[in-house]
Short mmCIF file of C-alpha atoms (C1' of nucleotides) in Angstrom, two decimals:
data_model
loop_
_atom_site.label_atom_id
_atom_site.label_comp_id
_atom_site.label_asym_id
_atom_site.label_seq_id
_atom_site.Cartn_x
_atom_site.Cartn_y
_atom_site.Cartn_z
CA MET A 26 0.00 0.00 0.00
CA ARG A 27 2.70 2.46 1.00
CA ASP A 28 5.50 3.35 -1.32
CA ARG A 29 8.65 1.54 -0.36
CA ARG A 30 12.17 2.24 -1.27
CA PRO A 31 13.18 0.48 -4.46
CA GLY A 32 15.37 -2.52 -4.16
CA GLY A 33 13.92 -3.41 -0.78
CA ARG A 34 17.04 -2.46 1.11
CA PRO A 35 16.14 -1.56 4.65
CA ALA A 36 15.66 2.13 5.21
CA LEU A 37 16.35 1.78 8.89
CA SER A 38 19.49 0.48 10.51
CA GLU A 39 21.04 0.61 13.94
CA GLU A 40 23.69 3.00 12.72
CA ARG A 41 21.23 5.40 11.11
CA ILE A 42 19.06 5.42 14.22
CA VAL A 43 21.98 6.05 16.53
CA ARG A 44 23.37 8.82 14.38
CA CYS A 45 20.00 10.52 14.17
CA ALA A 46 19.49 10.19 17.92
CA VAL A 47 22.86 11.76 18.61
CA ARG A 48 22.07 14.65 16.32
CA LEU A 49 18.72 15.26 17.96
CA ALA A 50 20.11 14.99 21.48
CA ASP A 51 22.84 17.47 20.61
CA ALA A 52 20.33 19.92 19.19
CA GLU A 53 17.34 19.63 21.51
CA GLY A 54 18.73 18.09 24.66
CA ILE A 55 18.45 14.56 25.95
CA ASP A 56 15.08 15.18 27.59
CA ALA A 57 13.51 16.07 24.29
CA LEU A 58 14.78 12.88 22.70
CA SER A 59 11.82 10.57 22.23
CA MET A 60 11.29 7.54 20.08
CA ARG A 61 8.49 9.24 18.18
CA CYS A 62 10.79 12.17 17.58
CA ILE A 63 13.51 9.99 16.12
CA ALA A 64 11.05 8.09 13.99
CA THR A 65 9.54 11.26 12.59
CA GLU A 66 12.96 12.63 11.77
CA LEU A 67 13.76 9.37 10.04
CA GLY A 68 10.42 9.33 8.24
CA SER A 69 9.40 5.98 9.65
CA GLY A 70 6.89 4.62 12.11
CA THR A 71 7.69 4.85 15.77
CA THR A 72 7.63 1.16 16.54
CA SER A 73 9.74 0.28 13.55
CA LEU A 74 12.76 1.39 15.52
CA TYR A 75 12.35 -1.60 17.79
CA ARG A 76 13.26 -3.90 14.92
CA HIS A 77 16.82 -2.63 15.18
CA ILE A 78 17.34 -1.69 18.82
CA ALA A 79 16.07 -3.35 21.97
CA GLY A 80 14.82 -0.20 23.67
CA LYS A 81 15.68 3.31 24.64
CA ASP A 82 18.21 2.21 27.23
CA GLU A 83 20.23 0.26 24.73
CA LEU A 84 19.92 3.11 22.27
CA ILE A 85 21.50 5.51 24.73
CA GLU A 86 24.29 3.07 25.44
CA LEU A 87 24.96 2.86 21.72
CA MET A 88 24.90 6.64 21.47
CA VAL A 89 27.42 6.95 24.27
CA ASP A 90 29.86 4.56 22.71
CA ALA A 91 29.33 6.09 19.29
CA VAL A 92 30.43 9.54 20.38
CA TYR A 93 33.31 8.12 22.40
CA GLY A 94 34.41 6.64 19.12
CA GLU A 95 34.47 9.95 17.29
CA ASP A 96 37.84 10.87 15.99
CA ALA A 97 39.89 12.19 18.85
CA PRO A 98 41.36 15.60 18.11
CA PRO A 99 44.91 15.31 16.83
CA GLU A 100 46.40 16.82 19.97
CA ALA A 101 45.08 13.84 21.92
CA ALA A 102 47.24 11.41 20.01
CA PRO A 103 50.66 12.87 19.43
CA GLY A 104 53.66 10.73 18.77
CA PRO A 105 55.19 9.05 21.76
CA GLY A 106 57.96 11.58 21.75
CA GLY A 107 56.75 14.03 24.39
CA ASP A 108 56.71 13.51 28.12
CA TRP A 109 53.76 11.77 29.69
CA ARG A 110 52.39 14.87 31.40
CA THR A 111 51.72 16.83 28.24
CA GLU A 112 50.35 13.75 26.57
CA MET A 113 48.02 13.02 29.45
CA ALA A 114 46.92 16.63 29.38
CA GLY A 115 46.16 16.19 25.69
CA ILE A 116 44.03 13.15 26.37
CA ALA A 117 42.20 15.03 29.09
CA ARG A 118 41.53 17.95 26.76
CA GLY A 119 40.29 15.54 24.12
CA LEU A 120 37.88 13.95 26.56
CA ARG A 121 36.70 17.35 27.69
CA ALA A 122 36.09 18.38 24.10
CA ALA A 123 34.02 15.26 23.45
CA LEU A 124 31.93 15.84 26.57
CA LEU A 125 31.36 19.47 25.65
CA ARG A 126 30.41 18.57 22.09
CA HIS A 127 27.60 16.38 23.39
CA PRO A 128 26.18 17.93 26.54
CA TRP A 129 24.02 14.87 27.30
CA LEU A 130 27.07 12.62 27.50
CA ALA A 131 28.21 13.74 30.93
CA GLN A 132 24.70 13.26 32.26
CA GLN A 133 24.71 9.65 31.15
CA ALA A 134 28.03 9.07 32.89
CA SER A 135 26.24 9.26 36.21
CA ARG A 136 23.60 6.72 35.25
CA ARG A 137 25.58 3.83 33.86
CA PRO A 138 29.25 2.98 33.58
CA ALA A 139 30.66 3.44 30.10
CA LEU A 140 32.02 0.13 28.98
CA GLY A 141 31.68 0.13 25.21
CA PRO A 142 34.60 -0.78 22.97
CA ASN A 143 35.37 2.81 22.07
CA VAL A 144 35.50 3.77 25.72
CA LEU A 145 37.87 0.92 26.36
CA ALA A 146 40.04 2.10 23.50
CA ARG A 147 40.31 5.52 25.11
CA SER A 148 41.20 3.91 28.44
CA ASP A 149 43.80 1.88 26.69
CA ARG A 150 45.52 4.95 25.28
CA ALA A 151 45.47 6.67 28.65
CA LEU A 152 46.89 3.62 30.35
CA ALA A 153 49.67 3.52 27.82
CA VAL A 154 50.66 7.05 28.70
CA ALA A 155 50.38 6.46 32.43
CA GLY A 156 52.45 3.33 32.02
CA ARG A 157 55.30 5.47 30.82
CA ALA A 158 55.26 7.36 34.13
CA THR A 159 55.34 4.32 36.35
CA GLY A 160 55.88 0.61 36.04
CA ASP A 161 53.33 -0.11 38.73
CA ALA A 162 50.12 -1.14 36.96
CA THR A 163 48.02 -0.31 39.99
CA ALA A 164 49.45 3.20 40.21
CA ALA A 165 48.93 3.69 36.49
CA ALA A 166 45.31 2.64 36.77
CA MET A 167 44.68 5.01 39.64
CA THR A 168 46.36 7.83 37.77
CA VAL A 169 44.11 7.38 34.77
CA SER A 170 41.12 7.11 37.05
CA ALA A 171 42.00 10.37 38.80
CA VAL A 172 42.44 12.29 35.56
CA MET A 173 39.26 10.98 33.96
CA THR A 174 37.38 11.68 37.13
CA TYR A 175 38.59 15.27 37.25
CA VAL A 176 37.65 15.86 33.63
CA LEU A 177 34.18 14.48 34.15
CA GLY A 178 33.55 16.62 37.21
CA SER A 179 34.90 19.71 35.55
CA VAL A 180 32.77 19.36 32.45
CA THR A 181 29.72 18.48 34.52
CA THR A 182 30.03 21.71 36.45
CA GLU A 183 30.62 23.68 33.29
CA LEU A 184 27.63 22.17 31.52
CA ALA A 185 25.24 22.61 34.42
CA GLU A 186 25.13 26.33 33.88
CA ARG A 187 24.96 26.06 30.13
CA GLU A 188 22.11 23.56 30.29
CA ALA A 189 20.18 25.65 32.77
CA ARG A 190 20.48 28.57 30.39
CA ARG A 191 19.34 26.47 27.49
CA THR A 192 16.27 25.01 29.18
CA THR A 193 15.15 28.37 30.48
CA GLY A 194 15.81 29.87 27.07
CA MET A 195 17.86 32.69 28.51
CA THR A 196 20.64 34.40 26.69
CA GLU A 197 24.05 34.72 28.27
CA GLU A 198 23.27 38.26 29.35
CA GLU A 199 19.87 37.48 30.79
CA TRP A 200 21.39 34.65 32.77
CA GLN A 201 24.17 36.80 34.13
CA GLU A 202 21.59 39.38 35.06
CA SER A 203 19.39 36.85 36.79
CA VAL A 204 22.19 35.19 38.74
CA GLY A 205 23.78 38.53 39.51
CA GLU A 206 20.59 39.76 41.10
CA TYR A 207 20.39 36.69 43.30
CA VAL A 208 24.05 36.88 44.25
CA ARG A 209 23.75 40.52 45.14
CA GLN A 210 20.88 39.66 47.40
CA VAL A 211 22.93 36.96 49.10
CA VAL A 212 25.92 39.23 49.49
CA ASP A 213 23.74 41.89 51.07
CA SER A 214 22.53 39.39 53.61
CA GLY A 215 26.08 39.32 54.94
CA ARG A 216 25.83 35.72 56.03
CA TYR A 217 28.63 34.44 53.81
CA PRO A 218 31.68 36.64 54.33
CA HIS A 219 34.13 34.54 52.32
CA PHE A 220 31.69 34.16 49.51
CA ASN A 221 31.39 37.92 49.48
CA ARG A 222 35.11 38.29 49.32
CA ARG A 223 35.23 36.02 46.32
CA VAL A 224 32.50 37.85 44.52
CA LEU A 225 34.04 41.23 45.21
CA GLU A 226 37.71 40.50 44.72
CA ALA A 227 38.17 37.48 42.52
CA GLU A 228 38.27 37.98 38.81
CA GLU A 229 35.94 35.70 36.96
CA ARG A 230 37.92 33.08 35.09
CA ASP A 231 36.16 31.19 32.37
CA ALA A 232 35.57 27.46 32.53
CA GLY A 233 38.52 26.66 30.28
CA ALA A 234 40.96 28.47 32.54
CA ARG A 235 39.59 26.74 35.63
CA PHE A 236 39.85 23.40 33.90
CA THR A 237 43.46 23.95 32.92
CA PHE A 238 44.43 25.20 36.37
CA GLY A 239 42.97 22.19 38.16
CA LEU A 240 44.34 19.77 35.61
CA ASP A 241 47.85 21.18 35.95
CA CYS A 242 47.65 20.91 39.71
CA LEU A 243 46.39 17.36 39.55
CA LEU A 244 49.13 16.31 37.15
CA THR A 245 51.75 17.95 39.35
CA GLY A 246 50.50 15.99 42.32
CA LEU A 247 50.35 12.78 40.33
CA ALA A 248 53.90 13.28 39.12
CA ALA A 249 55.04 13.73 42.68
CA ALA A 250 53.21 10.61 43.84
CA LEU A 251 54.49 8.47 40.99
CA GLY A 252 58.01 9.78 41.16
CA SER A 253 58.42 8.99 44.82
CA GLY A 254 56.63 5.63 44.49
CA MET B 21 -17.60 15.60 52.46
CA ARG B 22 -14.23 14.03 53.19
CA ASP B 23 -12.83 13.83 56.65
CA ARG B 24 -10.38 16.61 57.20
CA ARG B 25 -7.77 17.00 59.81
CA PRO B 26 -9.10 18.69 62.89
CA GLY B 27 -8.06 22.21 63.55
CA GLY B 28 -7.83 22.96 59.85
CA ARG B 29 -4.05 23.18 59.88
CA PRO B 30 -2.70 22.30 56.47
CA ALA B 31 -1.66 18.69 56.20
CA LEU B 32 0.67 19.48 53.34
CA SER B 33 3.59 21.83 53.38
CA GLU B 34 6.62 22.48 51.23
CA GLU B 35 8.87 21.00 53.86
CA ARG B 36 6.86 17.82 54.23
CA ILE B 37 6.71 17.33 50.48
CA VAL B 38 10.43 17.89 50.02
CA ARG B 39 11.32 15.54 52.86
CA CYS B 40 9.08 12.83 51.49
CA ALA B 41 10.47 13.28 47.98
CA VAL B 42 14.02 12.97 49.26
CA ARG B 43 13.13 9.79 51.12
CA LEU B 44 11.48 8.27 48.07
CA ALA B 45 14.31 9.25 45.75
CA ASP B 46 16.83 7.73 48.11
CA ALA B 47 14.89 4.50 48.30
CA GLU B 48 13.58 3.99 44.78
CA GLY B 49 15.81 6.16 42.62
CA ILE B 50 15.11 9.51 41.04
CA ASP B 51 13.46 7.96 37.98
CA ALA B 52 10.78 6.33 40.10
CA LEU B 53 9.98 9.62 41.78
CA SER B 54 6.64 10.79 40.45
CA MET B 55 4.16 13.31 41.72
CA ARG B 56 1.51 10.63 42.09
CA CYS B 57 3.96 8.57 44.08
CA ILE B 58 4.71 11.39 46.49
CA ALA B 59 1.03 12.22 46.88
CA THR B 60 0.14 8.61 47.63
CA GLU B 61 2.87 8.37 50.21
CA LEU B 62 1.60 11.55 51.78
CA GLY B 63 -2.01 10.37 51.63
CA SER B 64 -3.15 13.30 49.56
CA GLY B 65 -4.34 13.99 46.04
CA THR B 66 -1.77 14.33 43.33
CA THR B 67 -2.55 17.85 42.28
CA SER B 68 -2.70 19.10 45.83
CA LEU B 69 1.07 19.20 45.79
CA TYR B 70 0.94 22.08 43.35
CA ARG B 71 -0.54 24.30 46.04
CA HIS B 72 2.85 24.28 47.73
CA ILE B 73 5.41 23.87 44.98
CA ALA B 74 5.48 25.30 41.48
CA GLY B 75 6.34 22.08 39.67
CA LYS B 76 8.64 19.11 39.62
CA ASP B 77 11.62 21.16 38.56
CA GLU B 78 11.34 23.44 41.54
CA LEU B 79 10.75 20.46 43.78
CA ILE B 80 14.03 18.91 42.72
CA GLU B 81 15.85 22.17 43.27
CA LEU B 82 14.42 22.27 46.77
CA MET B 83 15.46 18.67 47.33
CA VAL B 84 19.00 19.43 46.24
CA ASP B 85 19.37 22.35 48.57
CA ALA B 86 17.70 20.46 51.39
CA VAL B 87 20.26 17.64 51.36
CA TYR B 88 23.11 20.09 50.94
CA GLY B 89 21.87 21.56 54.17
CA GLU B 90 22.03 18.31 56.08
CA ASP B 91 24.38 18.44 59.00
CA ALA B 92 27.87 18.10 57.67
CA PRO B 93 29.77 15.28 59.36
CA PRO B 94 31.89 16.60 62.24
CA GLU B 95 35.15 15.94 60.43
CA ALA B 96 34.13 18.50 57.83
CA ALA B 97 34.07 21.32 60.34
CA PRO B 98 37.02 21.02 62.68
CA GLY B 99 38.39 23.95 64.57
CA PRO B 100 40.59 26.30 62.62
CA GLY B 101 43.63 24.82 64.30
CA GLY B 102 44.79 22.35 61.63
CA ASP B 103 46.46 23.16 58.36
CA TRP B 104 44.33 23.98 55.36
CA ARG B 105 45.11 20.76 53.50
CA THR B 106 43.62 18.42 56.04
CA GLU B 107 40.69 20.73 56.49
CA MET B 108 40.03 20.91 52.78
CA ALA B 109 40.30 17.15 52.63
CA GLY B 110 37.69 16.96 55.37
CA ILE B 111 35.34 19.20 53.43
CA ALA B 112 35.86 17.07 50.35
CA ARG B 113 35.09 13.90 52.29
CA GLY B 114 31.98 15.53 53.71
CA LEU B 115 30.77 16.47 50.25
CA ARG B 116 31.50 12.98 49.00
CA ALA B 117 29.52 11.49 51.87
CA ALA B 118 26.54 13.70 51.08
CA LEU B 119 26.62 12.75 47.43
CA LEU B 120 26.88 9.06 48.26
CA ARG B 121 24.04 9.28 50.76
CA HIS B 122 21.72 10.55 48.01
CA PRO B 123 22.69 8.90 44.75
CA TRP B 124 20.37 11.12 42.72
CA LEU B 125 22.17 14.26 43.85
CA ALA B 126 25.19 13.89 41.59
CA GLN B 127 22.90 13.31 38.63
CA GLN B 128 21.18 16.61 39.23
CA ALA B 129 24.52 18.38 39.37
CA SER B 130 24.85 17.95 35.62
CA ARG B 131 21.41 19.38 34.89
CA ARG B 132 21.36 22.63 36.81
CA PRO B 133 23.86 24.60 38.83
CA ALA B 134 23.39 24.29 42.57
CA LEU B 135 22.84 27.78 43.91
CA GLY B 136 20.65 27.33 46.98
CA PRO B 137 21.56 28.94 50.27
CA ASN B 138 22.89 25.73 51.77
CA VAL B 139 25.16 25.19 48.78
CA LEU B 140 26.45 28.71 49.19
CA ALA B 141 27.12 28.04 52.84
CA ARG B 142 29.26 25.05 51.93
CA SER B 143 31.13 27.14 49.37
CA ASP B 144 31.67 29.76 52.00
CA ARG B 145 33.31 27.31 54.38
CA ALA B 146 35.54 25.97 51.61
CA LEU B 147 36.54 29.46 50.56
CA ALA B 148 37.45 30.25 54.15
CA VAL B 149 39.84 27.32 54.21
CA ALA B 150 41.31 28.12 50.82
CA GLY B 151 41.74 31.71 51.91
CA ARG B 152 44.10 30.50 54.58
CA ALA B 153 46.36 29.02 51.91
CA THR B 154 46.56 32.11 49.77
CA GLY B 155 45.65 35.75 49.95
CA ASP B 156 44.71 35.85 46.29
CA ALA B 157 40.93 35.60 46.09
CA THR B 158 41.05 34.38 42.51
CA ALA B 159 43.44 31.58 43.38
CA ALA B 160 41.30 30.62 46.34
CA ALA B 161 38.20 30.45 44.18
CA MET B 162 39.93 28.26 41.61
CA THR B 163 41.23 25.99 44.34
CA VAL B 164 37.77 25.42 45.73
CA SER B 165 36.45 24.90 42.24
CA ALA B 166 39.09 22.28 41.49
CA VAL B 167 38.44 20.33 44.67
CA MET B 168 34.64 20.36 44.32
CA THR B 169 34.99 19.40 40.71
CA TYR B 170 37.15 16.44 41.55
CA VAL B 171 34.78 15.22 44.24
CA LEU B 172 31.82 15.44 41.90
CA GLY B 173 33.56 13.50 39.17
CA SER B 174 34.79 10.88 41.55
CA VAL B 175 31.41 10.23 43.11
CA THR B 176 29.74 10.26 39.72
CA THR B 177 32.01 7.50 38.51
CA GLU B 178 31.52 5.56 41.70
CA LEU B 179 27.74 5.82 41.56
CA ALA B 180 27.46 4.92 37.90
CA GLU B 181 28.31 1.33 38.65
CA ARG B 182 26.19 1.19 41.76
CA GLU B 183 23.19 2.61 39.96
CA ALA B 184 23.59 0.24 37.05
CA ARG B 185 23.59 -2.63 39.52
CA ARG B 186 20.51 -1.30 41.24
CA THR B 187 18.44 -0.78 38.11
CA THR B 188 19.30 -4.19 36.74
CA GLY B 189 18.60 -5.68 40.13
CA MET B 190 21.89 -7.53 40.17
CA THR B 191 23.77 -8.38 43.30
CA GLU B 192 27.38 -7.41 43.68
CA GLU B 193 28.47 -10.88 42.68
CA GLU B 194 26.20 -11.17 39.68
CA TRP B 195 27.48 -7.83 38.47
CA GLN B 196 31.11 -8.80 38.90
CA GLU B 197 30.35 -11.99 37.06
CA SER B 198 28.62 -10.18 34.23
CA VAL B 199 31.29 -7.52 33.79
CA GLY B 200 34.04 -10.07 34.24
CA GLU B 201 32.70 -12.14 31.39
CA TYR B 202 32.63 -9.13 29.10
CA VAL B 203 36.10 -7.99 30.15
CA ARG B 204 37.52 -11.45 29.58
CA GLN B 205 36.08 -11.39 26.09
CA VAL B 206 37.70 -8.02 25.42
CA VAL B 207 41.03 -9.16 26.81
CA ASP B 208 40.95 -12.22 24.61
CA SER B 209 40.47 -10.01 21.58
CA GLY B 210 43.97 -8.69 22.25
CA ARG B 211 43.15 -5.26 20.86
CA TYR B 212 43.83 -3.37 24.03
CA PRO B 213 47.26 -4.39 25.31
CA HIS B 214 47.50 -1.80 28.09
CA PHE B 215 44.01 -2.50 29.23
CA ASN B 216 44.98 -6.14 29.43
CA ARG B 217 48.00 -5.28 31.50
CA ARG B 218 45.85 -3.39 33.92
CA VAL B 219 43.36 -6.19 34.26
CA LEU B 220 46.06 -8.76 34.72
CA GLU B 221 48.49 -6.92 36.97
CA ALA B 222 46.71 -4.13 38.80
CA GLU B 223 45.08 -4.91 42.07
CA GLU B 224 41.55 -3.70 42.27
CA ARG B 225 41.33 -0.76 44.67
CA ASP B 226 37.92 0.20 45.95
CA ALA B 227 36.33 3.53 45.19
CA GLY B 228 37.29 5.02 48.52
CA ALA B 229 40.96 4.33 47.97
CA ARG B 230 40.86 5.79 44.49
CA PHE B 231 39.12 8.87 45.82
CA THR B 232 41.70 9.43 48.51
CA PHE B 233 44.62 8.90 46.15
CA GLY B 234 43.37 11.42 43.61
CA LEU B 235 42.41 13.91 46.28
CA ASP B 236 45.84 13.75 47.87
CA CYS B 237 47.51 14.29 44.53
CA LEU B 238 45.25 17.20 43.71
CA LEU B 239 45.90 18.86 47.06
CA THR B 240 49.62 18.36 46.63
CA GLY B 241 49.49 20.07 43.27
CA LEU B 242 47.33 22.87 44.62
CA ALA B 243 49.72 23.45 47.50
CA ALA B 244 52.59 23.72 45.04
CA ALA B 245 50.68 26.17 42.84
CA LEU B 246 49.58 28.33 45.73
CA GLY B 247 52.93 28.27 47.47
CA SER B 248 54.83 29.49 44.45
CA GLY B 249 52.15 32.04 43.51
"C1'" DT C 21 -23.64 35.35 66.01
"C1'" DA C 22 -23.86 35.30 60.89
"C1'" DC C 23 -21.81 36.11 56.54
"C1'" DG C 24 -18.56 35.92 52.83
"C1'" DC C 25 -13.78 35.53 51.40
"C1'" DC C 26 -10.15 32.69 50.28
"C1'" DA C 27 -6.60 29.30 50.98
"C1'" DT C 28 -6.49 24.50 50.56
"C1'" DG C 29 -7.53 19.99 48.65
"C1'" DC C 30 -8.40 17.22 44.64
"C1'" DG C 31 -11.16 14.80 40.44
"C1'" DT C 32 -10.97 15.22 35.61
"C1'" DA C 33 -8.68 15.80 31.44
"C1'" DC C 34 -4.93 16.39 28.07
"C1'" DA C 35 -0.82 15.86 25.78
"C1'" DC C 36 2.94 13.39 26.17
"C1'" DT C 37 6.21 9.14 27.08
"C1'" DG C 38 8.20 3.96 26.17
"C1'" DT C 39 6.76 -0.37 24.77
"C1'" DT C 40 3.97 -4.71 23.33
"C1'" DC C 41 0.99 -7.01 20.12
"C1'" DC C 42 -0.40 -8.15 15.85
"C1'" DG C 43 -1.58 -7.48 11.13
"C1'" DA C 44 0.04 -5.90 6.41
"C1'" DT C 45 3.42 -5.68 2.92
"C1'" DG C 46 7.02 -6.65 -0.10
"C1'" DT C 47 11.36 -9.55 -1.30
"C1'" DC C 48 13.87 -13.67 -1.79
"C1'" DG C 49 14.90 -18.66 -1.99
"C1'" DT C 50 13.16 -22.83 -3.79
"C1'" DA D 9 4.66 -19.73 -8.74
"C1'" DC D 10 4.55 -20.24 -4.08
"C1'" DG D 11 5.66 -20.12 0.82
"C1'" DA D 12 8.82 -18.29 4.36
"C1'" DC D 13 10.51 -14.37 6.35
"C1'" DA D 14 12.22 -9.92 7.60
"C1'" DT D 15 10.58 -5.36 7.82
"C1'" DC D 16 7.27 -1.86 8.69
"C1'" DG D 17 3.77 0.40 11.39
"C1'" DG D 18 -1.07 1.31 13.46
"C1'" DA D 19 -3.68 0.55 17.75
"C1'" DA D 20 -3.55 0.16 22.45
"C1'" DC D 21 -1.81 0.42 27.32
"C1'" DA D 22 0.16 1.98 31.48
"C1'" DG D 23 2.38 5.76 33.13
"C1'" DT D 24 4.07 10.73 33.33
"C1'" DG D 25 3.59 16.18 34.53
"C1'" DT D 26 0.34 19.55 35.10
"C1'" DA D 27 -3.80 23.13 33.89
"C1'" DC D 28 -8.55 23.78 34.98
"C1'" DG D 29 -12.25 24.31 37.85
"C1'" DC D 30 -15.11 22.88 41.66
"C1'" DA D 31 -15.90 21.61 46.55
"C1'" DT D 32 -14.88 22.47 51.30
"C1'" DG D 33 -14.27 24.51 55.64
"C1'" DG D 34 -11.72 28.02 58.83
"C1'" DC D 35 -11.17 32.73 59.62
"C1'" DG D 36 -11.76 37.86 59.78
"C1'" DT D 37 -15.24 41.10 59.85
"C1'" DA D 38 -19.80 43.16 60.50
#
DNA sequence: TACGCCATGCGTACACTGTTCCGATGTCGT
DNA sequence: ACGACATCGGAACAGTGTACGCATGGCGTA
C-alpha cells in the first residue's frame, strides 16, 4: 500500500538510528529525545525502531559509545615523543572536548558505567601514557582514574550552567543578570563573608581556565606521587 | 464531604513534600519519583502538591538544597587549628559522603547549577579554608572549584556502577560476574594491550581508595601552585 | 452570632512518554 | 509460482507532569 524504497534495502538500521538520535540529542537536549521524535525525523513509524534496537536504554548506550568513538582531536594522540604529562593533558583535553560537544554525555556518565569498545580504546591509550610514568600497573590505573574523574567533574560543572540557560531559554546576558541579582541579594545578607570576598575580589575566570588550572595541579601531584613511588 | 484533619491546619507543606520526595528518591531512585507517588505516600491527592510547589523542577531544586543543608559530618568542620590541606580534605570527604548518601544528587549536578543557600554556605566554608592558603581571592576560588569538581567526578564514577547494579537488580556478585565475562572477552580479543596489562596486573582498589589517592595528589598540586604564587 | 472571602484539597482531562501485540506488505529462496 | 521471512507500522496500554475548575471549611469582619 505504501511506497517503499526500491530494491527493498532496509531504510532503517542501527547505525542510522543512533546517528539521528545523537544529532537530535545534541540539538534539543536529551530530555527532548523521544522515540516518536527519532522516527519522525527518520520518516518511519515509531515502533519500527524496535526492529533494530532493543529499547531506549540500549539506544543511549549505543549513542554513548558512538560519540566516544568519534575521531579524537589530533592533539590527543601525538607521537610518543613528548613527556607523559603533556600527553596526558592532551588526552584530558580531548575527553573534555568530546563531553562538551555532546552535553548529554556527561549526564549519562552518572547513570551507567561506560564500557563500550570505544571507551575501552580511550582507556587503553590513557593507560599507555600512564604506564610510561610508572611501572606499577596499579598506580597507572589510579592515575588514569583520577584524571578521567577530574575531567568528568569539571565538564559536569561547566555544563550545568549552560544547560540551565538552554532550558530556560535565557541568553548569556539574561542569565548573568538573573544570577547577579540573586548573588547581590545573598551578598547583602552578609551571612557568607568569604563568599562575598570572592565575589568582590576574585576575577571571573572562564571554565577553560579553571579546567586547565585544576588539571595542571592534579598532574603535578600525580607526578610527585608516581616519582616517589 | 471528606474527613479533614481537625483544627484545619494544612496537612501538606513544602517541607513535608520535600522531605518525602528525598526519602522516596533515596529509596527507589530519582526515575521512580513521580508526583503521584509522592502524593500517595503523603495520603493526599496528586494535584494538591501544586498548592505548595510550582512544579517538579522546583521540587528537585528544593530537594538538592535540602540535602546540601544536612548536617555536615563533624570531620568536615574542625576547629581552625589544623592546616588547610587536612581541612580541605575533610570538606571534600563531607561532600563525597553527602553525594553518596543521596545517589540522585550527583545526577542533578549535571542538569542545573546548585545555587541554593545551603550550597552557598558550603562554598563559603571551603573558601574560608582556601583563603588561609593564599591571599589571592582568585586563586582561592579556583582551588575550591578544582576540589569540588574532583569530588563530583569521583562520586559520579563511583555511583554509575552502583546505579547500574541497582536498576538491573543484580547483586554485587552477579554484576562482577557479568562484567568479568565481558572484560575477559575483550582481553581475549587482544586489541587493548595496556588494558589487558591493567586487568592482569593491577590490584583492584575500591572507590574510597581511588578517591583518597586522587584527592591527595590534587591537594599536593594545589599546594605547590599556591605556594609558588 | 452570621456572613462571605479565600486558601487548601483534589477529580478530571490532556498531551505526552516507552513499549507490546499483531496485522500488512514486499522480497527472496526454492 | 509459491511459501517463508524480515521489515514496517497502526492501535492500544500503562504511566508521566500539570492546567482547569469545583468543593470544602476556617477565619476575619460586620
